Amino acid sequence: MSFFQKMKQILHKVLSDLKNGKPIILLDQKREKEADLVIPAQYADEKNLIFLLKYTSGMVCISMLEERLNKLGLKPLIDNPTKKGSCSFYTSVDPKRENATGISARDKAEVIYSLIHDEVPVLDTRSSIAIPGHTFPLKARSGGVLERAGHTEGSLDLMILADLYPAAVISELMDRKYGKPTNLDDVKAFANEHNLAMLTIEELVEHRKKY
């Protein structure tokens, strides 16, 4: 089987799982050497968020299009980042509900729903989003992984390829025992244990270049 045939097979499985609301793993083998769990924003319910929070750093981000972030009135966290290759963080968010801390799986699922469904800016009294908060919107570059080969762009590219709403929830797999990102061997073992499809950003870049 050729490289592209194998990659096509892997991508088919990844996109099929995403369409069915199942988390997948997006692995960066070169730039960061880290793996993120990816969940389609439209399927980010409490059950999926509990799974994500159990096995990741707990820093939950949502990759979004700039036009949607603008519609919500969310702003870049900083105009001139000093960290090379940094992703573009926007105003952090929580649900605007009494007693919502923004930490629970329920709260995160609720605010993610609002991020993709609210029709008014966050400063409008009708908004269901409070700022600042504990969930972090990220602006994906318009060129996707061909412009920036990162998890932000890769996850959003996958949503578009799967014909899903263009927003993806991502969080880095974490080795809680040692307080560091899960190493690549353990990522593969984790994927096998939970029957999760896995794709590398490098494979996604090659697919985008070819198609």
PDB file of C-alpha atoms in Angstrom:
ATOM      1  CA  MET A   1       0.000   0.000   0.000  1.00  0.00           C
ATOM      2  CA  SER A   2       1.398   3.394  -1.008  1.00  0.00           C
ATOM      3  CA  PHE A   3       1.793   6.301   1.433  1.00  0.00           C
ATOM      4  CA  PHE A   4      -1.167   8.164  -0.049  1.00  0.00           C
ATOM      5  CA  GLN A   5      -3.380   5.066  -0.082  1.00  0.00           C
ATOM      6  CA  LYS A   6      -2.595   4.445   3.593  1.00  0.00           C
ATOM      7  CA  MET A   7      -3.160   8.096   4.432  1.00  0.00           C
ATOM      8  CA  LYS A   8      -6.480   8.112   2.584  1.00  0.00           C
ATOM      9  CA  GLN A   9      -7.568   5.095   4.627  1.00  0.00           C
ATOM     10  CA  ILE A  10      -6.560   6.771   7.912  1.00  0.00           C
ATOM     11  CA  LEU A  11      -8.252  10.036   6.968  1.00  0.00           C
ATOM     12  CA  HIS A  12     -11.451   8.214   6.028  1.00  0.00           C
ATOM     13  CA  LYS A  13     -11.578   6.647   9.508  1.00  0.00           C
ATOM     14  CA  VAL A  14     -10.819   9.978  11.217  1.00  0.00           C
ATOM     15  CA  LEU A  15     -13.510  11.854   9.294  1.00  0.00           C
ATOM     16  CA  SER A  16     -16.043   9.066   9.810  1.00  0.00           C
ATOM     17  CA  ASP A  17     -15.488   9.144  13.583  1.00  0.00           C
ATOM     18  CA  LEU A  18     -15.732  12.935  13.701  1.00  0.00           C
ATOM     19  CA  LYS A  19     -19.023  12.849  11.780  1.00  0.00           C
ATOM     20  CA  ASN A  20     -20.322  10.434  14.412  1.00  0.00           C
ATOM     21  CA  GLY A  21     -19.260  12.737  17.237  1.00  0.00           C
ATOM     22  CA  LYS A  22     -16.350  10.593  18.399  1.00  0.00           C
ATOM     23  CA  PRO A  23     -13.072  12.188  19.591  1.00  0.00           C
ATOM     24  CA  ILE A  24      -9.937  11.625  17.527  1.00  0.00           C
ATOM     25  CA  ILE A  25      -6.254  12.272  18.168  1.00  0.00           C
ATOM     26  CA  LEU A  26      -4.289  14.811  16.138  1.00  0.00           C
ATOM     27  CA  LEU A  27      -0.572  14.266  16.554  1.00  0.00           C
ATOM     28  CA  ASP A  28       2.222  16.761  15.870  1.00  0.00           C
ATOM     29  CA  GLN A  29       5.356  14.693  15.328  1.00  0.00           C
ATOM     30  CA  LYS A  30       7.703  17.492  14.282  1.00  0.00           C
ATOM     31  CA  ARG A  31       6.921  20.955  15.626  1.00  0.00           C
ATOM     32  CA  GLU A  32       5.642  20.368  19.166  1.00  0.00           C
ATOM     33  CA  LYS A  33       5.803  16.571  19.459  1.00  0.00           C
ATOM     34  CA  GLU A  34       2.449  16.653  21.228  1.00  0.00           C
ATOM     35  CA  ALA A  35      -0.979  15.132  20.724  1.00  0.00           C
ATOM     36  CA  ASP A  36      -4.389  16.760  21.137  1.00  0.00           C
ATOM     37  CA  LEU A  37      -7.793  15.214  21.568  1.00  0.00           C
ATOM     38  CA  VAL A  38     -10.132  16.741  19.003  1.00  0.00           C
ATOM     39  CA  ILE A  39     -13.921  16.900  19.310  1.00  0.00           C
ATOM     40  CA  PRO A  40     -16.243  18.605  16.808  1.00  0.00           C
ATOM     41  CA  ALA A  41     -17.682  21.654  18.558  1.00  0.00           C
ATOM     42  CA  GLN A  42     -21.195  20.653  17.513  1.00  0.00           C
ATOM     43  CA  TYR A  43     -20.746  17.365  19.414  1.00  0.00           C
ATOM     44  CA  ALA A  44     -19.045  18.818  22.492  1.00  0.00           C
ATOM     45  CA  ASP A  45     -21.624  17.546  24.962  1.00  0.00           C
ATOM     46  CA  GLU A  46     -21.031  16.880  28.645  1.00  0.00           C
ATOM     47  CA  LYS A  47     -20.110  13.218  28.050  1.00  0.00           C
ATOM     48  CA  ASN A  48     -17.414  14.068  25.502  1.00  0.00           C
ATOM     49  CA  LEU A  49     -16.104  16.884  27.695  1.00  0.00           C
ATOM     50  CA  ILE A  50     -15.825  14.572  30.716  1.00  0.00           C
ATOM     51  CA  PHE A  51     -13.681  12.212  28.640  1.00  0.00           C
ATOM     52  CA  LEU A  52     -11.543  15.080  27.382  1.00  0.00           C
ATOM     53  CA  LEU A  53     -11.019  16.584  30.846  1.00  0.00           C
ATOM     54  CA  LYS A  54     -10.094  13.188  32.284  1.00  0.00           C
ATOM     55  CA  TYR A  55      -7.174  12.611  29.929  1.00  0.00           C
ATOM     56  CA  THR A  56      -5.892  16.044  28.958  1.00  0.00           C
ATOM     57  CA  SER A  57      -4.285  19.079  30.557  1.00  0.00           C
ATOM     58  CA  GLY A  58      -7.754  20.502  31.176  1.00  0.00           C
ATOM     59  CA  MET A  59      -6.956  23.625  29.185  1.00  0.00           C
ATOM     60  CA  VAL A  60      -9.822  23.479  26.732  1.00  0.00           C
ATOM     61  CA  CYS A  61      -9.526  25.507  23.539  1.00  0.00           C
ATOM     62  CA  ILE A  62     -11.883  25.889  20.606  1.00  0.00           C
ATOM     63  CA  SER A  63     -10.506  26.520  17.151  1.00  0.00           C
ATOM     64  CA  MET A  64     -12.735  28.929  15.222  1.00  0.00           C
ATOM     65  CA  LEU A  65     -12.938  31.064  12.105  1.00  0.00           C
ATOM     66  CA  GLU A  66     -12.042  34.738  12.401  1.00  0.00           C
ATOM     67  CA  GLU A  67     -15.411  35.857  10.996  1.00  0.00           C
ATOM     68  CA  ARG A  68     -17.272  33.975  13.728  1.00  0.00           C
ATOM     69  CA  LEU A  69     -15.027  35.398  16.465  1.00  0.00           C
ATOM     70  CA  ASN A  70     -15.654  38.871  15.064  1.00  0.00           C
ATOM     71  CA  LYS A  71     -19.409  38.300  15.022  1.00  0.00           C
ATOM     72  CA  LEU A  72     -19.278  37.413  18.706  1.00  0.00           C
ATOM     73  CA  GLY A  73     -17.236  40.523  19.432  1.00  0.00           C
ATOM     74  CA  LEU A  74     -14.351  38.541  20.867  1.00  0.00           C
ATOM     75  CA  LYS A  75     -10.918  40.166  20.644  1.00  0.00           C
ATOM     76  CA  PRO A  76      -7.344  38.863  20.328  1.00  0.00           C
ATOM     77  CA  LEU A  77      -5.742  38.360  23.722  1.00  0.00           C
ATOM     78  CA  ILE A  78      -2.613  40.140  22.491  1.00  0.00           C
ATOM     79  CA  ASP A  79      -1.793  41.967  19.260  1.00  0.00           C
ATOM     80  CA  ASN A  80       1.953  41.310  19.209  1.00  0.00           C
ATOM     81  CA  PRO A  81       2.788  37.876  20.653  1.00  0.00           C
ATOM     82  CA  THR A  82       6.442  37.342  21.558  1.00  0.00           C
ATOM     83  CA  LYS A  83       6.236  33.544  21.490  1.00  0.00           C
ATOM     84  CA  LYS A  84       7.366  32.309  18.081  1.00  0.00           C
ATOM     85  CA  GLY A  85       4.711  30.332  16.204  1.00  0.00           C
ATOM     86  CA  SER A  86       2.093  30.998  18.865  1.00  0.00           C
ATOM     87  CA  CYS A  87      -1.547  30.268  18.137  1.00  0.00           C
ATOM     88  CA  SER A  88      -3.906  33.217  18.225  1.00  0.00           C
ATOM     89  CA  PHE A  89      -5.736  33.296  21.581  1.00  0.00           C
ATOM     90  CA  TYR A  90      -8.921  35.337  21.872  1.00  0.00           C
ATOM     91  CA  THR A  91     -10.908  36.508  24.904  1.00  0.00           C
ATOM     92  CA  SER A  92     -11.579  33.564  27.222  1.00  0.00           C
ATOM     93  CA  VAL A  93     -15.207  32.683  27.921  1.00  0.00           C
ATOM     94  CA  ASP A  94     -17.613  31.128  30.439  1.00  0.00           C
ATOM     95  CA  PRO A  95     -21.360  30.532  30.345  1.00  0.00           C
ATOM     96  CA  LYS A  96     -23.377  33.475  31.633  1.00  0.00           C
ATOM     97  CA  ARG A  97     -25.357  31.465  34.135  1.00  0.00           C
ATOM     98  CA  GLU A  98     -25.653  32.016  37.849  1.00  0.00           C
ATOM     99  CA  ASN A  99     -23.217  29.812  39.806  1.00  0.00           C
ATOM    100  CA  ALA A 100     -21.393  28.689  36.652  1.00  0.00           C
ATOM    101  CA  THR A 101     -17.668  28.449  37.414  1.00  0.00           C
ATOM    102  CA  GLY A 102     -16.610  27.609  33.867  1.00  0.00           C
ATOM    103  CA  ILE A 103     -14.567  24.626  35.117  1.00  0.00           C
ATOM    104  CA  SER A 104     -17.040  21.757  34.921  1.00  0.00           C
ATOM    105  CA  ALA A 105     -17.703  19.640  31.851  1.00  0.00           C
ATOM    106  CA  ARG A 106     -21.280  20.921  31.901  1.00  0.00           C
ATOM    107  CA  ASP A 107     -20.135  24.563  31.914  1.00  0.00           C
ATOM    108  CA  LYS A 108     -17.657  23.998  29.105  1.00  0.00           C
ATOM    109  CA  ALA A 109     -20.202  22.165  26.989  1.00  0.00           C
ATOM    110  CA  GLU A 110     -22.651  25.003  27.579  1.00  0.00           C
ATOM    111  CA  VAL A 111     -20.298  27.809  26.566  1.00  0.00           C
ATOM    112  CA  ILE A 112     -19.053  25.891  23.528  1.00  0.00           C
ATOM    113  CA  TYR A 113     -22.672  25.530  22.423  1.00  0.00           C
ATOM    114  CA  SER A 114     -23.090  29.291  22.848  1.00  0.00           C
ATOM    115  CA  LEU A 115     -19.924  30.004  20.866  1.00  0.00           C
ATOM    116  CA  ILE A 116     -21.391  28.323  17.807  1.00  0.00           C
ATOM    117  CA  HIS A 117     -25.048  29.315  18.254  1.00  0.00           C
ATOM    118  CA  ASP A 118     -25.288  32.788  19.814  1.00  0.00           C
ATOM    119  CA  GLU A 119     -26.471  35.449  17.377  1.00  0.00           C
ATOM    120  CA  VAL A 120     -25.365  38.502  19.371  1.00  0.00           C
ATOM    121  CA  PRO A 121     -21.957  39.837  20.518  1.00  0.00           C
ATOM    122  CA  VAL A 122     -20.788  38.960  24.016  1.00  0.00           C
ATOM    123  CA  LEU A 123     -21.370  42.516  25.285  1.00  0.00           C
ATOM    124  CA  ASP A 124     -25.030  42.378  24.282  1.00  0.00           C
ATOM    125  CA  THR A 125     -27.288  41.790  27.289  1.00  0.00           C
ATOM    126  CA  ARG A 126     -28.900  38.886  25.408  1.00  0.00           C
ATOM    127  CA  SER A 127     -25.599  37.018  25.095  1.00  0.00           C
ATOM    128  CA  SER A 128     -25.262  33.723  26.962  1.00  0.00           C
ATOM    129  CA  ILE A 129     -21.470  34.135  27.088  1.00  0.00           C
ATOM    130  CA  ALA A 130     -19.570  35.789  29.942  1.00  0.00           C
ATOM    131  CA  ILE A 131     -16.022  37.155  29.669  1.00  0.00           C
ATOM    132  CA  PRO A 132     -13.343  36.428  30.777  1.00  0.00           C
ATOM    133  CA  GLY A 133     -13.566  32.737  31.530  1.00  0.00           C
ATOM    134  CA  HIS A 134     -11.975  29.304  31.474  1.00  0.00           C
ATOM    135  CA  THR A 135     -12.433  28.167  27.861  1.00  0.00           C
ATOM    136  CA  PHE A 136     -10.159  29.608  25.215  1.00  0.00           C
ATOM    137  CA  PRO A 137     -11.242  30.456  21.645  1.00  0.00           C
ATOM    138  CA  LEU A 138      -8.433  30.314  19.088  1.00  0.00           C
ATOM    139  CA  LYS A 139      -8.379  31.910  15.662  1.00  0.00           C
ATOM    140  CA  ALA A 140      -7.362  29.452  12.952  1.00  0.00           C
ATOM    141  CA  ARG A 141      -5.351  30.858  10.062  1.00  0.00           C
ATOM    142  CA  SER A 142      -7.366  31.076   6.849  1.00  0.00           C
ATOM    143  CA  GLY A 143      -4.916  28.852   4.968  1.00  0.00           C
ATOM    144  CA  GLY A 144      -5.225  26.029   7.473  1.00  0.00           C
ATOM    145  CA  VAL A 145      -2.264  23.702   7.938  1.00  0.00           C
ATOM    146  CA  LEU A 146      -0.733  24.990   4.707  1.00  0.00           C
ATOM    147  CA  GLU A 147      -0.293  28.352   6.449  1.00  0.00           C
ATOM    148  CA  ARG A 148       0.429  27.130   9.976  1.00  0.00           C
ATOM    149  CA  ALA A 149       0.963  23.440  10.710  1.00  0.00           C
ATOM    150  CA  GLY A 150      -0.552  23.463  14.183  1.00  0.00           C
ATOM    151  CA  HIS A 151      -3.379  21.803  16.091  1.00  0.00           C
ATOM    152  CA  THR A 152      -5.552  24.924  15.799  1.00  0.00           C
ATOM    153  CA  GLU A 153      -5.497  24.877  12.014  1.00  0.00           C
ATOM    154  CA  GLY A 154      -5.381  21.093  11.702  1.00  0.00           C
ATOM    155  CA  SER A 155      -8.472  20.544  13.817  1.00  0.00           C
ATOM    156  CA  LEU A 156     -10.443  23.146  11.876  1.00  0.00           C
ATOM    157  CA  ASP A 157      -9.299  21.693   8.548  1.00  0.00           C
ATOM    158  CA  LEU A 158     -10.682  18.338   9.693  1.00  0.00           C
ATOM    159  CA  MET A 159     -14.061  19.862  10.525  1.00  0.00           C
ATOM    160  CA  ILE A 160     -14.246  21.348   7.041  1.00  0.00           C
ATOM    161  CA  LEU A 161     -13.191  18.071   5.409  1.00  0.00           C
ATOM    162  CA  ALA A 162     -15.844  16.244   7.444  1.00  0.00           C
ATOM    163  CA  ASP A 163     -18.474  18.826   6.414  1.00  0.00           C
ATOM    164  CA  LEU A 164     -19.124  19.723  10.058  1.00  0.00           C
ATOM    165  CA  TYR A 165     -19.591  23.106  11.722  1.00  0.00           C
ATOM    166  CA  PRO A 166     -16.193  24.872  11.414  1.00  0.00           C
ATOM    167  CA  ALA A 167     -15.137  24.826  15.055  1.00  0.00           C
ATOM    168  CA  ALA A 168     -13.186  22.182  16.963  1.00  0.00           C
ATOM    169  CA  VAL A 169     -12.559  21.584  20.650  1.00  0.00           C
ATOM    170  CA  ILE A 170      -8.946  20.660  21.378  1.00  0.00           C
ATOM    171  CA  SER A 171      -6.908  19.860  24.464  1.00  0.00           C
ATOM    172  CA  GLU A 172      -3.478  18.310  24.885  1.00  0.00           C
ATOM    173  CA  LEU A 173      -3.128  14.750  26.119  1.00  0.00           C
ATOM    174  CA  MET A 174      -1.428  14.824  29.513  1.00  0.00           C
ATOM    175  CA  ASP A 175       0.625  12.378  31.566  1.00  0.00           C
ATOM    176  CA  ARG A 176      -0.781  13.357  34.943  1.00  0.00           C
ATOM    177  CA  LYS A 177       1.665  11.187  36.881  1.00  0.00           C
ATOM    178  CA  TYR A 178       4.648  13.185  35.646  1.00  0.00           C
ATOM    179  CA  GLY A 179       2.887  16.463  34.881  1.00  0.00           C
ATOM    180  CA  LYS A 180       3.962  16.617  31.250  1.00  0.00           C
ATOM    181  CA  PRO A 181       2.586  15.953  27.762  1.00  0.00           C
ATOM    182  CA  THR A 182       1.988  12.293  26.956  1.00  0.00           C
ATOM    183  CA  ASN A 183       4.955  10.853  25.025  1.00  0.00           C
ATOM    184  CA  LEU A 184       4.385   9.542  21.527  1.00  0.00           C
ATOM    185  CA  ASP A 185       4.588   5.839  22.454  1.00  0.00           C
ATOM    186  CA  ASP A 186       1.986   6.310  25.179  1.00  0.00           C
ATOM    187  CA  VAL A 187      -0.218   8.290  22.788  1.00  0.00           C
ATOM    188  CA  LYS A 188      -0.369   5.266  20.491  1.00  0.00           C
ATOM    189  CA  ALA A 189      -1.169   2.982  23.417  1.00  0.00           C
ATOM    190  CA  PHE A 190      -3.903   5.385  24.557  1.00  0.00           C
ATOM    191  CA  ALA A 191      -5.394   5.443  21.057  1.00  0.00           C
ATOM    192  CA  ASN A 192      -5.481   1.633  20.970  1.00  0.00           C
ATOM    193  CA  GLU A 193      -6.960   1.394  24.476  1.00  0.00           C
ATOM    194  CA  HIS A 194      -9.836   3.735  23.650  1.00  0.00           C
ATOM    195  CA  ASN A 195     -10.176   2.782  19.976  1.00  0.00           C
ATOM    196  CA  LEU A 196      -9.476   6.329  18.812  1.00  0.00           C
ATOM    197  CA  ALA A 197      -8.468   7.147  15.262  1.00  0.00           C
ATOM    198  CA  MET A 198      -5.209   9.041  15.014  1.00  0.00           C
ATOM    199  CA  LEU A 199      -3.826  11.319  12.321  1.00  0.00           C
ATOM    200  CA  THR A 200      -0.650  13.376  12.200  1.00  0.00           C
ATOM    201  CA  ILE A 201      -0.548  17.009  11.189  1.00  0.00           C
ATOM    202  CA  GLU A 202       2.163  16.065   8.719  1.00  0.00           C
ATOM    203  CA  GLU A 203      -0.213  13.599   7.024  1.00  0.00           C
ATOM    204  CA  LEU A 204      -2.903  16.261   6.910  1.00  0.00           C
ATOM    205  CA  VAL A 205      -0.476  18.723   5.309  1.00  0.00           C
ATOM    206  CA  GLU A 206       0.383  16.184   2.619  1.00  0.00           C
ATOM    207  CA  HIS A 207      -3.308  15.563   1.952  1.00  0.00           C
ATOM    208  CA  ARG A 208      -3.999  19.293   1.657  1.00  0.00           C
ATOM    209  CA  LYS A 209      -1.086  19.705  -0.740  1.00  0.00           C
ATOM    210  CA  LYS A 210      -2.342  16.875  -2.936  1.00  0.00           C
ATOM    211  CA  TYR A 211      -6.032  17.761  -2.891  1.00  0.00           C
TER     212      TYR A 211
END
